[in-house]
mmCIF file of C-alpha atoms and ligand atoms in Angstrom:
data_model
loop_
_atom_site.group_PDB
_atom_site.id
_atom_site.type_symbol
_atom_site.label_atom_id
_atom_site.label_comp_id
_atom_site.label_asym_id
_atom_site.label_seq_id
_atom_site.Cartn_x
_atom_site.Cartn_y
_atom_site.Cartn_z
ATOM 1 C CA UNK A 1 -26.561 5.026 -20.843
ATOM 2 C CA UNK A 2 -26.375 8.738 -21.665
ATOM 3 C CA UNK A 3 -22.938 10.115 -20.899
ATOM 4 C CA UNK A 4 -22.282 13.527 -19.373
ATOM 5 C CA UNK A 5 -18.491 13.390 -19.592
ATOM 6 C CA UNK A 6 -17.825 11.171 -22.601
ATOM 7 C CA UNK A 7 -18.239 11.901 -26.292
ATOM 8 C CA UNK A 8 -18.342 8.771 -28.412
ATOM 9 C CA UNK A 9 -17.713 8.724 -32.153
ATOM 10 C CA UNK A 10 -17.933 5.677 -34.392
ATOM 11 C CA UNK A 11 -15.906 5.638 -37.635
ATOM 12 C CA UNK A 12 -16.896 2.305 -39.176
ATOM 13 C CA UNK A 13 -15.082 -0.257 -37.023
ATOM 14 C CA UNK A 14 -13.091 2.312 -35.050
ATOM 15 C CA UNK A 15 -14.587 3.911 -31.928
ATOM 16 C CA UNK A 16 -13.264 7.133 -30.427
ATOM 17 C CA UNK A 17 -13.937 7.828 -26.743
ATOM 18 C CA UNK A 18 -13.274 11.454 -25.784
ATOM 19 C CA UNK A 19 -13.137 12.398 -22.132
ATOM 20 C CA UNK A 20 -14.961 15.706 -21.946
ATOM 21 C CA UNK A 21 -14.996 17.760 -18.765
ATOM 22 C CA UNK A 22 -13.993 21.184 -20.146
ATOM 23 C CA UNK A 23 -14.189 23.065 -16.837
ATOM 24 C CA UNK A 24 -11.488 20.903 -15.267
ATOM 25 C CA UNK A 25 -9.221 19.986 -18.205
ATOM 26 C CA UNK A 26 -11.042 16.647 -18.460
ATOM 27 C CA UNK A 27 -10.269 15.658 -14.860
ATOM 28 C CA UNK A 28 -11.625 12.298 -13.765
ATOM 29 C CA UNK A 29 -14.347 12.528 -11.128
ATOM 30 C CA UNK A 30 -16.222 9.426 -9.989
ATOM 31 C CA UNK A 31 -18.993 9.965 -12.549
ATOM 32 C CA UNK A 32 -16.468 10.075 -15.409
ATOM 33 C CA UNK A 33 -14.880 6.880 -14.103
ATOM 34 C CA UNK A 34 -18.276 5.145 -13.926
ATOM 35 C CA UNK A 35 -19.066 6.294 -17.448
ATOM 36 C CA UNK A 36 -15.741 4.957 -18.742
ATOM 37 C CA UNK A 37 -16.414 1.646 -16.990
ATOM 38 C CA UNK A 38 -19.911 1.479 -18.480
ATOM 39 C CA UNK A 39 -18.714 2.321 -21.981
ATOM 40 C CA UNK A 40 -15.909 -0.226 -21.949
ATOM 41 C CA UNK A 41 -18.067 -2.937 -20.320
ATOM 42 C CA UNK A 42 -20.729 -2.572 -23.015
ATOM 43 C CA UNK A 43 -18.508 -2.051 -26.042
ATOM 44 C CA UNK A 44 -19.365 -4.510 -28.800
ATOM 45 C CA UNK A 45 -15.894 -5.738 -29.696
ATOM 46 C CA UNK A 46 -17.215 -7.690 -32.684
ATOM 47 C CA UNK A 47 -18.367 -4.446 -34.332
ATOM 48 C CA UNK A 48 -15.610 -2.219 -32.969
ATOM 49 C CA UNK A 49 -12.144 -3.477 -33.854
ATOM 50 C CA UNK A 50 -10.066 -0.619 -32.420
ATOM 51 C CA UNK A 51 -10.775 1.871 -29.637
ATOM 52 C CA UNK A 52 -9.069 5.265 -29.537
ATOM 53 C CA UNK A 53 -9.093 7.224 -26.292
ATOM 54 C CA UNK A 54 -8.438 10.956 -26.315
ATOM 55 C CA UNK A 55 -9.337 14.182 -24.532
ATOM 56 C CA UNK A 56 -11.889 16.702 -25.724
ATOM 57 C CA UNK A 57 -10.554 20.145 -26.636
ATOM 58 C CA UNK A 58 -7.054 21.241 -27.501
ATOM 59 C CA UNK A 59 -5.424 21.639 -24.124
ATOM 60 C CA UNK A 60 -5.726 18.378 -22.239
ATOM 61 C CA UNK A 61 -5.911 14.648 -22.652
ATOM 62 C CA UNK A 62 -6.815 14.313 -18.957
ATOM 63 C CA UNK A 63 -5.266 16.515 -16.236
ATOM 64 C CA UNK A 64 -5.652 13.858 -13.543
ATOM 65 C CA UNK A 65 -8.194 12.679 -11.051
ATOM 66 C CA UNK A 66 -10.529 15.430 -9.898
ATOM 67 C CA UNK A 67 -8.818 17.206 -7.006
ATOM 68 C CA UNK A 68 -11.994 19.077 -6.030
ATOM 69 C CA UNK A 69 -13.678 15.716 -5.365
ATOM 70 C CA UNK A 70 -10.668 14.053 -3.704
ATOM 71 C CA UNK A 71 -10.080 16.910 -1.262
ATOM 72 C CA UNK A 72 -13.081 15.710 0.786
ATOM 73 C CA UNK A 73 -12.137 12.021 0.977
ATOM 74 C CA UNK A 74 -10.917 9.976 3.959
ATOM 75 C CA UNK A 75 -9.154 6.600 3.957
ATOM 76 C CA UNK A 76 -12.079 4.328 3.060
ATOM 77 C CA UNK A 77 -13.389 6.641 0.318
ATOM 78 C CA UNK A 78 -9.850 7.131 -0.987
ATOM 79 C CA UNK A 79 -9.460 3.374 -1.317
ATOM 80 C CA UNK A 80 -12.825 3.092 -3.076
ATOM 81 C CA UNK A 81 -12.019 5.954 -5.466
ATOM 82 C CA UNK A 82 -8.734 4.251 -6.327
ATOM 83 C CA UNK A 83 -10.575 0.955 -6.930
ATOM 84 C CA UNK A 84 -13.132 2.644 -9.165
ATOM 85 C CA UNK A 85 -10.424 3.926 -11.493
ATOM 86 C CA UNK A 86 -8.315 0.776 -11.258
ATOM 87 C CA UNK A 87 -11.207 -1.507 -12.225
ATOM 88 C CA UNK A 88 -12.294 0.658 -15.154
ATOM 89 C CA UNK A 89 -8.706 0.960 -16.435
ATOM 90 C CA UNK A 90 -8.086 -2.771 -16.074
ATOM 91 C CA UNK A 91 -11.140 -3.344 -18.287
ATOM 92 C CA UNK A 92 -9.541 -1.086 -20.903
ATOM 93 C CA UNK A 93 -6.254 -2.974 -20.644
ATOM 94 C CA UNK A 94 -7.945 -6.364 -21.090
ATOM 95 C CA UNK A 95 -10.356 -5.461 -23.911
ATOM 96 C CA UNK A 96 -9.871 -8.024 -26.690
ATOM 97 C CA UNK A 97 -9.201 -5.230 -29.225
ATOM 98 C CA UNK A 98 -6.343 -2.737 -29.557
ATOM 99 C CA UNK A 99 -6.750 0.486 -27.604
ATOM 100 C CA UNK A 100 -4.667 3.506 -28.632
ATOM 101 C CA UNK A 101 -4.301 6.654 -26.538
ATOM 102 C CA UNK A 102 -4.150 9.836 -28.642
ATOM 103 C CA UNK A 103 -2.534 12.129 -26.099
ATOM 104 C CA UNK A 104 -3.453 15.631 -27.219
ATOM 105 C CA UNK A 105 -2.310 17.719 -24.239
ATOM 106 C CA UNK A 106 -1.840 17.532 -20.459
ATOM 107 C CA UNK A 107 -1.596 13.873 -19.472
ATOM 108 C CA UNK A 108 -1.107 14.012 -15.731
ATOM 109 C CA UNK A 109 -1.794 11.751 -12.757
ATOM 110 C CA UNK A 110 -4.934 9.729 -13.485
ATOM 111 C CA UNK A 111 -4.673 10.933 -17.090
ATOM 112 C CA UNK A 112 -1.251 9.375 -17.527
ATOM 113 C CA UNK A 113 -2.635 6.247 -15.839
ATOM 114 C CA UNK A 114 -5.533 6.161 -18.309
ATOM 115 C CA UNK A 115 -3.100 6.485 -21.219
ATOM 116 C CA UNK A 116 -0.932 3.708 -19.782
ATOM 117 C CA UNK A 117 -3.914 1.332 -19.573
ATOM 118 C CA UNK A 118 -4.105 1.620 -23.385
ATOM 119 C CA UNK A 119 -1.996 -0.677 -25.553
ATOM 120 C CA UNK A 120 0.205 2.194 -26.672
ATOM 121 C CA UNK A 121 0.286 5.960 -26.943
ATOM 122 C CA UNK A 122 0.816 8.492 -29.725
ATOM 123 C CA UNK A 123 1.336 12.040 -28.488
ATOM 124 C CA UNK A 124 0.991 15.556 -29.772
ATOM 125 C CA UNK A 125 4.238 17.535 -29.586
ATOM 126 C CA UNK A 126 2.416 19.757 -27.062
ATOM 127 C CA UNK A 127 1.559 16.915 -24.651
ATOM 128 C CA UNK A 128 2.999 16.885 -21.137
ATOM 129 C CA UNK A 129 3.225 13.738 -19.027
ATOM 130 C CA UNK A 130 3.620 13.351 -15.300
ATOM 131 C CA UNK A 131 2.536 11.759 -12.064
ATOM 132 C CA UNK A 132 2.325 14.824 -9.797
ATOM 133 C CA UNK A 133 0.437 13.096 -6.967
ATOM 134 C CA UNK A 134 3.078 13.303 -4.239
ATOM 135 C CA UNK A 135 2.842 17.077 -4.507
ATOM 136 C CA UNK A 136 -0.777 16.687 -3.386
ATOM 137 C CA UNK A 137 0.092 14.334 -0.547
ATOM 138 C CA UNK A 138 -1.019 11.135 -2.278
ATOM 139 C CA UNK A 139 0.398 8.308 -4.369
ATOM 140 C CA UNK A 140 -0.737 7.602 -7.922
ATOM 141 C CA UNK A 141 -4.068 5.820 -7.478
ATOM 142 C CA UNK A 142 -5.161 4.331 -10.791
ATOM 143 C CA UNK A 143 -2.325 1.781 -11.083
ATOM 144 C CA UNK A 144 0.405 4.242 -12.083
ATOM 145 C CA UNK A 145 3.058 2.811 -9.790
ATOM 146 C CA UNK A 146 2.563 -0.567 -11.465
ATOM 147 C CA UNK A 147 2.174 0.425 -15.101
ATOM 148 C CA UNK A 148 4.705 3.266 -15.275
ATOM 149 C CA UNK A 149 7.441 1.071 -13.808
ATOM 150 C CA UNK A 150 6.465 -1.695 -16.211
ATOM 151 C CA UNK A 151 6.587 0.637 -19.208
ATOM 152 C CA UNK A 152 9.669 2.751 -18.609
ATOM 153 C CA UNK A 153 11.496 0.784 -15.896
ATOM 154 C CA UNK A 154 11.692 1.462 -12.173
ATOM 155 C CA UNK A 155 14.406 4.131 -12.428
ATOM 156 C CA UNK A 156 12.471 6.562 -14.642
ATOM 157 C CA UNK A 157 9.180 5.691 -12.914
ATOM 158 C CA UNK A 158 10.598 6.454 -9.484
ATOM 159 C CA UNK A 159 12.195 9.688 -10.706
ATOM 160 C CA UNK A 160 8.915 10.880 -12.264
ATOM 161 C CA UNK A 161 6.763 9.847 -9.297
ATOM 162 C CA UNK A 162 9.076 11.111 -6.520
ATOM 163 C CA UNK A 163 9.691 14.485 -8.202
ATOM 164 C CA UNK A 164 6.207 14.852 -9.665
ATOM 165 C CA UNK A 165 7.817 16.658 -12.586
ATOM 166 C CA UNK A 166 6.077 16.889 -15.951
ATOM 167 C CA UNK A 167 8.017 15.753 -18.996
ATOM 168 C CA UNK A 168 7.570 16.835 -22.598
ATOM 169 C CA UNK A 169 6.465 14.559 -25.413
ATOM 170 C CA UNK A 170 10.000 14.163 -26.808
ATOM 171 C CA UNK A 171 11.237 12.992 -23.406
ATOM 172 C CA UNK A 172 8.253 10.615 -23.119
ATOM 173 C CA UNK A 173 9.266 9.227 -26.505
ATOM 174 C CA UNK A 174 12.875 8.787 -25.409
ATOM 175 C CA UNK A 175 11.950 6.751 -22.321
ATOM 176 C CA UNK A 176 9.369 4.637 -24.145
ATOM 177 C CA UNK A 177 6.226 6.072 -22.592
ATOM 178 C CA UNK A 178 4.899 6.951 -26.059
ATOM 179 C CA UNK A 179 5.500 5.286 -29.415
ATOM 180 C CA UNK A 180 5.436 8.396 -31.601
ATOM 181 C CA UNK A 181 5.072 12.183 -31.460
ATOM 182 C CA UNK A 182 3.241 14.247 -34.085
ATOM 183 C CA UNK A 183 2.265 17.852 -34.600
ATOM 184 C CA UNK A 184 -1.111 18.473 -32.899
ATOM 185 C CA UNK A 185 -3.011 18.808 -36.183
ATOM 186 C CA UNK A 186 -1.551 15.516 -37.482
ATOM 187 C CA UNK A 187 -2.123 13.410 -34.373
ATOM 188 C CA UNK A 188 -5.632 12.045 -35.013
ATOM 189 C CA UNK A 189 -4.894 11.254 -38.676
ATOM 190 C CA UNK A 190 -1.816 9.271 -37.665
ATOM 191 C CA UNK A 191 -3.715 7.396 -34.950
ATOM 192 C CA UNK A 192 -6.520 6.623 -37.427
ATOM 193 C CA UNK A 193 -3.999 5.408 -40.004
ATOM 194 C CA UNK A 194 -2.538 2.972 -37.496
ATOM 195 C CA UNK A 195 -6.004 1.874 -36.365
ATOM 196 C CA UNK A 196 -7.001 1.174 -39.988
ATOM 197 C CA UNK A 197 -3.990 -1.109 -40.421
ATOM 198 C CA UNK A 198 -5.144 -3.102 -37.393
ATOM 199 C CA UNK A 199 -8.727 -3.284 -38.636
ATOM 200 C CA UNK A 200 -7.442 -4.947 -41.810
ATOM 201 C CA UNK A 201 -5.844 -7.787 -39.810
ATOM 202 C CA UNK A 202 -7.384 -10.883 -38.220
ATOM 203 C CA UNK A 203 -9.202 -9.759 -35.043
ATOM 204 C CA UNK A 204 -8.982 -13.056 -33.166
ATOM 205 C CA UNK A 205 -5.256 -13.296 -33.853
ATOM 206 C CA UNK A 206 -4.836 -9.742 -32.507
ATOM 207 C CA UNK A 207 -6.913 -10.617 -29.425
ATOM 208 C CA UNK A 208 -4.786 -13.721 -28.744
ATOM 209 C CA UNK A 209 -1.567 -11.774 -29.281
ATOM 210 C CA UNK A 210 -2.752 -9.056 -26.890
ATOM 211 C CA UNK A 211 -3.653 -11.627 -24.263
ATOM 212 C CA UNK A 212 -0.248 -13.304 -24.605
ATOM 213 C CA UNK A 213 1.663 -10.025 -24.312
ATOM 214 C CA UNK A 214 -0.448 -8.819 -21.361
ATOM 215 C CA UNK A 215 -0.396 -12.043 -19.392
ATOM 216 C CA UNK A 216 3.123 -13.247 -20.160
ATOM 217 C CA UNK A 217 4.640 -10.260 -18.376
ATOM 218 C CA UNK A 218 3.744 -11.747 -15.010
ATOM 219 C CA UNK A 219 4.593 -15.364 -15.905
ATOM 220 C CA UNK A 220 7.815 -17.340 -15.829
ATOM 221 C CA UNK A 221 9.326 -18.009 -19.264
ATOM 222 C CA UNK A 222 8.054 -21.590 -19.671
ATOM 223 C CA UNK A 223 4.468 -20.597 -18.824
ATOM 224 C CA UNK A 224 4.603 -17.556 -21.105
ATOM 225 C CA UNK A 225 5.893 -19.672 -23.983
ATOM 226 C CA UNK A 226 3.196 -22.309 -23.335
ATOM 227 C CA UNK A 227 0.563 -19.539 -23.360
ATOM 228 C CA UNK A 228 1.746 -18.529 -26.824
ATOM 229 C CA UNK A 229 1.873 -22.142 -28.061
ATOM 230 C CA UNK A 230 -1.769 -22.551 -26.994
ATOM 231 C CA UNK A 231 -2.862 -19.268 -28.584
ATOM 232 C CA UNK A 232 -1.024 -20.163 -31.804
ATOM 233 C CA UNK A 233 -2.796 -23.536 -31.860
ATOM 234 C CA UNK A 234 -6.186 -21.888 -31.283
ATOM 235 C CA UNK A 235 -5.637 -19.672 -34.346
ATOM 236 C CA UNK A 236 -5.718 -22.822 -36.470
ATOM 237 C CA UNK A 237 -9.290 -23.432 -35.290
ATOM 238 C CA UNK A 238 -10.373 -20.132 -36.912
ATOM 239 C CA UNK A 239 -11.747 -19.394 -40.369
ATOM 240 C CA UNK A 240 -9.476 -16.361 -40.472
ATOM 241 C CA UNK A 241 -6.332 -18.517 -40.398
ATOM 242 C CA UNK A 242 -7.576 -20.496 -43.438
ATOM 243 C CA UNK A 243 -8.562 -17.262 -45.196
ATOM 244 C CA UNK A 244 -5.313 -15.425 -44.341
ATOM 245 C CA UNK A 245 -3.048 -18.188 -45.614
ATOM 246 C CA UNK A 246 -5.188 -19.055 -48.651
ATOM 247 C CA UNK A 247 -5.334 -15.370 -49.616
ATOM 248 C CA UNK A 248 -1.543 -15.168 -49.385
ATOM 249 C CA UNK A 249 -1.098 -18.209 -51.618
ATOM 250 C CA UNK A 250 -3.705 -16.901 -54.080
ATOM 251 C CA UNK A 251 -1.964 -13.495 -54.090
ATOM 252 C CA UNK A 252 -5.073 -11.536 -53.041
ATOM 253 C CA UNK A 253 -5.934 -9.447 -49.963
ATOM 254 C CA UNK A 254 -7.461 -11.463 -47.118
ATOM 255 C CA UNK A 255 -10.996 -10.779 -45.917
ATOM 256 C CA UNK A 256 -11.194 -11.516 -42.221
ATOM 257 C CA UNK A 257 -14.509 -12.134 -40.481
ATOM 258 C CA UNK A 258 -13.415 -12.576 -36.877
ATOM 259 C CA UNK A 259 -14.293 -16.277 -36.704
HETATM 260 N N1 LIG B 301 -8.787 18.278 -10.810
HETATM 261 C C1 LIG B 301 -9.720 19.253 -10.710
HETATM 262 N N2 LIG B 301 -9.657 20.397 -11.431
HETATM 263 C C2 LIG B 301 -8.621 20.563 -12.252
HETATM 264 C C3 LIG B 301 -7.627 19.587 -12.400
HETATM 265 C C4 LIG B 301 -7.738 18.384 -11.632
HETATM 266 N N3 LIG B 301 -6.843 17.374 -11.736
HETATM 267 N N4 LIG B 301 -6.703 20.024 -13.286
HETATM 268 C C5 LIG B 301 -7.118 21.237 -13.697
HETATM 269 N N5 LIG B 301 -8.275 21.574 -13.072
HETATM 270 C C6 LIG B 301 -9.062 22.808 -13.221
HETATM 271 C C7 LIG B 301 -8.389 23.972 -12.534
HETATM 272 O O1 LIG B 301 -8.683 23.979 -11.152
HETATM 273 C C8 LIG B 301 -9.007 25.133 -13.282
HETATM 274 O O2 LIG B 301 -10.285 25.345 -12.763
HETATM 275 P P1 LIG B 301 -10.835 26.883 -12.576
HETATM 276 O O3 LIG B 301 -10.879 27.426 -13.981
HETATM 277 O O4 LIG B 301 -12.185 26.679 -11.982
HETATM 278 O O5 LIG B 301 -9.863 27.575 -11.709
HETATM 279 C C9 LIG B 301 -9.164 24.598 -14.705
HETATM 280 O O6 LIG B 301 -9.095 23.168 -14.600
HETATM 281 C C10 LIG B 301 -8.045 25.056 -15.631
HETATM 282 O O7 LIG B 301 -6.808 24.728 -15.034
HETATM 283 P P2 LIG B 301 -5.643 25.802 -14.743
HETATM 284 O O8 LIG B 301 -6.206 27.168 -14.629
HETATM 285 O O9 LIG B 301 -4.826 25.293 -13.609
HETATM 286 O O10 LIG B 301 -4.856 25.694 -16.117
HETATM 287 P P3 LIG B 301 -3.294 25.935 -16.343
HETATM 288 O O11 LIG B 301 -3.096 25.954 -17.811
HETATM 289 O O12 LIG B 301 -2.828 27.122 -15.586
HETATM 290 O O13 LIG B 301 -2.569 24.658 -15.713
HETATM 291 C C11 LIG B 301 -2.269 22.322 -15.294
HETATM 292 C C12 LIG B 301 -2.793 23.389 -16.267
HETATM 293 C C13 LIG B 301 -0.747 22.399 -15.200
HETATM 294 C C14 LIG B 301 -2.665 20.962 -15.894
HETATM 295 C C15 LIG B 301 -2.895 22.523 -13.904
HETATM 296 O O14 LIG B 301 -4.304 22.642 -14.053
HETATM 297 C C16 LIG B 301 -2.646 21.401 -12.956
HETATM 298 O O15 LIG B 301 -1.566 21.317 -12.398
HETATM 299 N N6 LIG B 301 -3.640 20.525 -12.726
HETATM 300 C C17 LIG B 301 -3.572 19.472 -11.764
HETATM 301 C C18 LIG B 301 -2.709 18.346 -12.272
HETATM 302 C C19 LIG B 301 -2.594 17.260 -11.209
HETATM 303 O O16 LIG B 301 -2.079 17.466 -10.141
HETATM 304 N N7 LIG B 301 -3.055 16.030 -11.563
HETATM 305 C C20 LIG B 301 -3.009 14.890 -10.685
HETATM 306 C C21 LIG B 301 -4.246 14.791 -9.878
HETATM 307 S S1 LIG B 301 -4.125 13.563 -8.617
HETATM 308 C C22 LIG B 301 -4.436 12.087 -9.400
HETATM 309 O O17 LIG B 301 -4.582 12.019 -10.597
HETATM 310 C C23 LIG B 301 -4.534 10.914 -8.492
HETATM 311 C C24 LIG B 301 -4.591 9.605 -9.145
HETATM 312 O O18 LIG B 301 -3.616 9.071 -9.619
HETATM 313 C C25 LIG B 301 -5.820 8.843 -9.142
#
C-alpha cells in the first residue's frame, strides 16, 4: 500500500514510521489511522526488530485526532472513529517487537494516545503533552483514559484530562509519562542507540517479556506469575537460549537468530 500520510524508513533491523500531515501538525484523520493499521498489520517482525514512531517535521509529534474531520460526526460515526484508532493502537501495543515513541513536539490528544500505545517514550525538551479533548466537548477517544491512568496513575491522569492542560517534557518525565528527555537535535540518535541495544538481544525473549508485562497488568498475581513461568520455560525451547548461555560461558558476544 502506498501511504499518503506515513513516511517509512528502514535502518537495517530498525523501522521508523513518521506520521506526516504537515498542514495539520500531523493530526490523525481516518486515512492516517487506516494507514497506521495497515503498516503495523503488515510489518515483518522477523526482519524488523524495533519500530520507532515519530512525527514528521520539527513542530509536532501528532497534534491529536483531526478536528476538521470530527466536527461533522454524530454518535455512531464518533464511536466508529474511536474504534478505528483504538484497534490500530492496540496492534501497536501488542506487536511482538519493542516500539519506541520519539516525541519531537506537540503530543496532544490522539497524539499522546499514539505515544502511550508504544512501549515507552523519549521526548525532545520542546515536546508538550496533553489530553485537551474536554475543551472540545469530547473524551479522549483512542484509549487515553485507560492508558494514561495506567501509566501515570489515576490522580495525574484525571488532572490532565479534566483540565486539558498541556505539560512540558520535564513534567512528563517527572510523572513517568516519558522515560527520558533530550535536546531536539539529540533525540533521534538517543532513540536509535536504545533501539540498537535491543536489536542485539534475543528477539523471542523480548517478545515473551513484552507479552508478560502487557498481559500481567490485568491479571491477578498468581496468573501473572504463571504467565512468566510459562514464558521462561518456552525460552528454553529456543536456539537463542542455547546460544546466549553458551556465548556467555565461552566469553564471546552472542549471535541471536530469533529461533
Ligand atoms: N486537527 C486538525 N487540524 C489541526 C489540529 C488537529 N488536532 N491541530 C492543529 N491543526 C491545524 C490548525 O488548524 C492549523 O491549520 P491552518 O494552518 O489551516 O489554520 C495548523 O494545524 C497549524 O496549527 P496552529 O496554527 O494552531 O499552530 P499553533 O502553533 O498556533 O498551535 C497547537 C499549535 C497548540 C498544537 C494547536 O494547533 C492546537 O491546539 N491544536 C489542537 C490540539 C487538540 O485539541 N488536540 C486534540 C484533538 S481531539 C482528539 O485527539 C480526540 C481523540 O482522543 C481521539
